[in-house]
Amino acid sequence: MRPRVSLCCLPTPCHSLGRLGHLLGLDLWVKRDDLTGFAGGGNKGRKLEFLIAEAVDQGATHVVTCGSSQSNFVRQLGAACSVFGLGCTAVVMDLPYDSGHGKPVGRFPQALGNLVLDDLFGVKRVLVPDDDWDVLFARTEAVARELTACSEKVYDVPIGGSSPLGAFSFTLAAEEVGDSWDFIVTPTSSGSTHAGLAWAFHGSRTRVVGVACDPEEDLRSELVRLAAGVDALTGCQKAMSDDEFELRTDYFGAGYNVWSKAGKDAIELLAKTEGLLLDPVYSSKAFACLLDLARNGELFGKVLFWHTGGLPTLLAATGESL
Ligand SMILES: *Cc1c(COP(=O)(O)O)cnc(C)c1O
């Protein structure tokens, strides 16, 4: 057995979205990983049960990660570090972007949402001016080196908790939902949620569709790397190649962390038909894709939407966000 700590309320609920499903002509369900229950919920709690266990096992005193200022991962990581008495430093940018695509235009309010919660959990934020993701990663390595020089035993967590161990946690999550699905639709960004689910359903009739929430060109190779890492962790060789991941790259809109019109419409539709809240950065963009695929007949049968959480960023939004 792999070291694991208990943080989440598992299994999360899975229920039908009957009203919207009827409108779309689908047997539509939702997996409520927005209700993992730890520190406001969301998909990162599952990864953290394994990542924090490894940090504790290695005798770490301080955990370092990076992300956007409004990162849901940083919030949940900060809370987990509190539970285990670990220091937590997050190197963040308000709007990290892929310089190949240019900086997206858009405004995301910063002082609310996850930032309020990070402060409660005692996260130390190092704010770096907006720039390319690679600049953020380099700064994070430098901060980790500085902490090590100050006698901290540092455990580095990749962005979004997307290590093979993070992906492994989603192979177990897959077991909670059984194998009766034609499609599972999930947002994907750092990749381990998508990679873990795709690995788990590989070779079955269920098609796992990941909807990219940022224009990161390396995402597909990242999925391959994470799935290979799960092969190594489990000793079960699936050797997934890049064409075995269904990845939609037409729904991130202007860029990561910036609302899209289609996403905003999806938020309103889910609120008004099902009383269900999506977030502006991830789940709304994935749901916008689900809606289009259903309307043009590419999705059919029994469909599961994997809700990954993110409510604090919805609460941070203002009328100016779009
Ligand atoms: C991090 C996050 C995702 C993306 O999951 P990855 O495993 O990083 O790809 C999706 N939705 C929400 C709300 C998230 O916080």
XYZ file of C-alpha atoms and ligand atoms in Angstrom:
337
model
C 0.000 0.000 0.000
C 1.183 3.455 -0.920
C 1.426 5.964 1.976
C -1.763 8.000 2.122
C -3.271 10.473 4.552
C -7.004 11.020 4.870
C -8.225 14.482 3.892
C -11.315 14.049 1.709
C -14.844 12.761 2.247
C -14.859 9.853 -0.202
C -16.520 8.632 -2.290
C -17.870 11.931 -3.546
C -21.521 11.923 -4.657
C -22.460 11.067 -8.227
C -25.938 11.985 -9.371
C -28.051 12.530 -12.423
C -28.636 15.951 -13.999
C -32.080 14.947 -15.191
C -33.455 18.282 -16.266
C -30.495 19.359 -18.352
C -29.952 15.813 -19.608
C -33.511 15.793 -20.916
C -32.946 19.088 -22.718
C -29.761 17.703 -24.321
C -31.070 14.214 -25.045
C -28.395 12.606 -22.842
C -28.377 10.414 -19.765
C -26.299 13.071 -18.026
C -24.623 12.650 -14.630
C -22.174 14.632 -12.537
C -19.335 13.402 -10.313
C -19.163 15.872 -7.464
C -15.438 16.306 -6.825
C -16.366 19.870 -5.982
C -17.579 18.162 -2.789
C -14.369 16.397 -1.702
C -15.014 18.262 1.523
C -11.488 19.371 2.414
C -10.721 23.099 2.586
C -13.576 24.094 0.324
C -13.461 21.001 -1.900
C -12.151 20.366 -5.400
C -10.143 17.770 -7.290
C -6.796 18.580 -5.622
C -7.716 16.976 -2.297
C -7.421 13.537 -3.872
C -3.879 14.198 -5.085
C -2.883 15.685 -1.756
C -3.767 12.546 0.166
C -0.757 10.923 -1.547
C 1.514 13.936 -2.011
C 1.361 15.014 1.627
C 1.882 11.432 2.783
C 5.056 11.323 0.679
C 6.223 14.683 2.048
C 5.720 13.499 5.633
C 7.418 10.182 4.822
C 10.459 12.033 3.514
C 10.697 14.126 6.670
C 9.873 17.373 4.861
C 9.428 20.553 6.896
C 8.311 22.825 4.064
C 6.357 22.359 0.837
C 6.960 24.583 -2.187
C 4.741 24.897 -5.234
C 3.684 27.445 -7.844
C 0.601 28.539 -9.741
C -1.645 31.483 -10.358
C -2.613 33.703 -7.433
C -6.146 32.291 -7.600
C -4.926 28.670 -7.671
C -7.335 26.201 -6.118
C -4.401 23.841 -5.659
C -2.450 26.318 -3.539
C -5.500 26.765 -1.306
C -5.979 23.028 -0.733
C -2.231 22.425 -0.367
C -1.980 25.190 2.222
C -4.749 23.604 4.252
C -3.129 20.160 4.061
C 0.200 21.629 5.202
C -1.598 23.179 8.170
C -2.984 19.782 9.159
C 0.494 18.214 9.109
C 2.462 21.129 10.564
C 4.402 21.817 7.371
C 5.408 25.238 6.084
C 3.896 26.132 2.708
C 5.292 28.577 0.149
C 3.604 29.245 -3.193
C 5.353 31.213 -5.930
C 2.557 32.835 -7.903
C 1.724 35.180 -10.751
C -1.650 36.848 -11.147
C -1.822 35.815 -14.776
C 0.900 33.392 -15.871
C 0.705 32.801 -19.623
C 2.287 31.067 -22.540
C 4.447 33.688 -24.258
C 4.015 31.813 -27.543
C 0.358 32.845 -27.409
C 0.937 36.277 -25.907
C -0.596 37.637 -22.742
C -4.383 37.289 -22.842
C -6.494 40.342 -22.318
C -8.814 39.954 -19.407
C -9.177 40.999 -15.859
C -9.332 38.673 -12.936
C -9.991 40.163 -9.516
C -7.238 39.226 -7.140
C -8.025 40.173 -3.573
C -10.922 37.772 -3.048
C -11.668 34.076 -3.341
C -8.719 31.751 -2.864
C -6.439 34.548 -1.653
C -8.578 35.076 1.425
C -8.497 31.349 2.143
C -4.720 31.031 1.492
C -4.145 33.646 4.169
C -6.308 31.708 6.606
C -4.304 28.550 5.953
C -1.001 30.375 6.426
C 0.323 30.062 2.878
C 3.386 32.239 2.216
C 2.877 33.734 -1.231
C 5.784 35.004 -3.296
C 4.175 37.187 -5.972
C 6.150 37.453 -9.206
C 5.186 39.838 -12.057
C 3.132 38.215 -14.829
C 5.254 36.333 -17.343
C 5.687 33.020 -19.127
C 5.094 29.777 -17.192
C 8.775 28.852 -17.575
C 9.761 32.026 -15.746
C 7.411 31.004 -12.925
C 8.927 27.517 -12.757
C 12.480 28.905 -12.646
C 11.588 31.303 -9.820
C 10.009 28.452 -7.902
C 13.209 26.408 -8.110
C 15.169 29.401 -6.850
C 12.810 29.865 -3.893
C 13.094 26.159 -3.030
C 16.907 26.456 -3.085
C 16.768 29.470 -0.768
C 14.589 27.591 1.721
C 16.939 24.603 1.604
C 19.846 26.948 2.321
C 17.895 28.079 5.410
C 17.869 24.481 6.710
C 14.361 23.629 5.602
C 13.791 20.125 4.252
C 11.843 21.042 1.133
C 9.298 18.902 -0.697
C 8.637 20.267 -4.202
C 5.166 19.808 -5.575
C 4.731 20.375 -9.305
C 2.070 22.800 -10.454
C -1.454 21.550 -9.738
C -0.047 18.516 -7.930
C 0.500 16.885 -11.308
C 3.093 14.257 -10.563
C 2.528 10.560 -11.347
C 1.348 10.197 -7.751
C -1.286 12.881 -8.365
C -2.474 11.028 -11.460
C -2.465 7.762 -9.530
C -5.030 9.224 -7.108
C -7.437 9.596 -10.036
C -7.069 5.964 -11.044
C -8.593 5.212 -7.629
C -11.229 7.924 -8.105
C -12.262 6.143 -11.307
C -13.160 3.073 -9.275
C -15.845 5.103 -7.491
C -17.916 5.572 -10.644
C -17.929 2.106 -12.227
C -17.722 1.355 -15.935
C -21.175 2.048 -17.355
C -20.240 5.331 -19.095
C -20.063 6.122 -22.778
C -18.212 9.370 -22.061
C -16.551 11.117 -19.155
C -15.838 14.829 -19.668
C -13.364 16.630 -17.424
C -11.455 19.903 -17.495
C -7.696 19.467 -17.839
C -4.867 21.856 -17.169
C -1.842 20.496 -15.318
C -3.060 17.105 -16.538
C -3.107 14.598 -13.696
C -6.904 14.429 -13.319
C -7.305 13.673 -17.022
C -4.269 11.369 -17.192
C -5.405 9.310 -14.194
C -8.949 8.891 -15.490
C -7.803 8.121 -19.042
C -5.355 5.550 -17.688
C -8.085 3.917 -15.595
C -10.541 3.630 -18.497
C -7.939 2.699 -21.112
C -9.110 -0.336 -23.042
C -12.721 0.037 -21.880
C -15.670 1.385 -23.851
C -15.636 4.648 -21.851
C -14.108 7.588 -23.687
C -12.489 10.157 -21.392
C -12.566 13.615 -22.964
C -10.287 16.238 -21.414
C -11.049 19.867 -22.184
C -7.906 22.001 -22.017
C -8.310 25.143 -19.916
C -5.121 26.769 -21.113
C -3.250 26.915 -24.422
C -0.306 24.877 -23.111
C 1.128 23.079 -26.133
C 2.973 20.546 -24.014
C -0.200 19.258 -22.382
C -0.507 16.191 -24.601
C 3.070 15.094 -23.935
C 2.507 15.812 -20.259
C -0.458 13.424 -20.283
C 1.748 10.728 -21.818
C 4.448 11.338 -19.216
C 1.967 11.183 -16.322
C 0.336 7.989 -17.613
C 3.786 6.400 -18.012
C 4.456 7.420 -14.421
C 1.293 5.609 -13.339
C 2.520 2.527 -15.251
C 5.703 2.687 -13.184
C 3.904 3.247 -9.868
C 1.434 0.432 -10.358
C 3.552 -2.036 -12.331
C 0.691 -2.215 -14.817
C 2.045 -1.317 -18.270
C -0.553 0.481 -20.366
C 2.076 2.386 -22.359
C -0.434 4.999 -23.515
C 0.617 6.988 -26.567
C -0.310 10.590 -27.263
C -3.085 9.719 -29.735
C -4.833 7.716 -27.002
C -5.793 10.863 -25.099
C -8.902 12.725 -26.215
C -7.964 16.351 -25.717
C -10.080 19.319 -26.815
C -8.070 22.489 -27.270
C -10.783 24.814 -28.550
C -12.426 25.956 -25.306
C -9.826 27.878 -23.310
C -10.948 31.143 -24.913
C -8.507 34.023 -24.491
C -6.311 32.004 -22.140
C -5.795 30.479 -18.738
C -7.527 32.197 -15.830
C -9.617 34.402 -18.126
C -13.370 33.911 -18.444
C -14.763 32.840 -21.787
C -18.175 33.815 -23.129
C -19.103 30.155 -23.714
C -18.010 29.344 -20.165
C -20.099 32.151 -18.739
C -23.111 30.886 -20.672
C -22.492 27.388 -19.267
C -22.332 28.763 -15.717
C -25.696 30.454 -16.218
C -27.300 27.412 -17.826
C -26.210 25.025 -15.044
C -27.285 27.495 -12.382
C -30.718 27.962 -13.929
C -31.472 24.352 -14.869
C -29.808 22.393 -12.075
C -28.851 24.843 -9.334
C -25.269 23.664 -9.832
C -22.307 26.057 -9.634
C -19.390 25.846 -12.053
C -16.175 27.841 -11.800
C -14.969 30.382 -14.380
C -11.474 28.962 -15.016
C -11.998 25.228 -15.512
C -15.353 23.507 -15.114
C -17.329 26.124 -17.061
C -15.034 25.806 -20.083
C -15.256 22.011 -19.961
C -19.011 22.166 -19.681
C -19.217 24.562 -22.626
C -17.452 21.873 -24.655
C -19.836 19.186 -23.371
C -22.804 21.291 -24.474
C -21.455 21.775 -27.998
C -20.547 18.098 -28.378
C -24.023 17.080 -27.196
C -25.741 19.524 -29.532
C -23.795 18.354 -32.579
C -24.256 14.668 -31.784
C -20.638 13.836 -30.884
C -21.664 12.964 -27.314
C -24.404 10.438 -26.727
C -25.638 7.828 -24.283
C -24.565 7.871 -20.663
C -22.333 10.840 -19.998
C -20.532 11.787 -16.786
C -19.287 15.317 -16.177
C -16.421 15.278 -13.687
C -16.898 18.435 -11.621
C -13.503 19.504 -10.305
C -14.599 22.363 -8.011
C -13.248 25.929 -7.990
C -16.116 27.729 -6.280
C -13.849 30.357 -4.608
C -12.915 31.835 -8.000
C -16.582 32.187 -8.918
C -17.108 34.087 -5.690
C -14.114 36.304 -6.517
C -15.647 37.278 -9.837
C -17.213 40.644 -10.421
C -19.294 42.010 -13.241
C -16.092 43.346 -14.808
C -14.595 39.880 -15.248
C -16.116 39.416 -18.675
C -6.684 22.228 -10.925
C -8.080 22.253 -11.389
C -8.452 21.602 -12.575
C -7.465 20.914 -13.480
O -7.021 19.700 -12.954
P -5.564 19.183 -13.359
O -5.440 17.877 -12.676
O -4.612 20.225 -12.863
O -5.511 19.084 -14.839
C -9.772 21.627 -12.948
N -10.689 22.271 -12.198
C -10.381 22.916 -11.065
C -11.453 23.608 -10.331
C -9.064 22.924 -10.615
O -8.755 23.567 -9.487
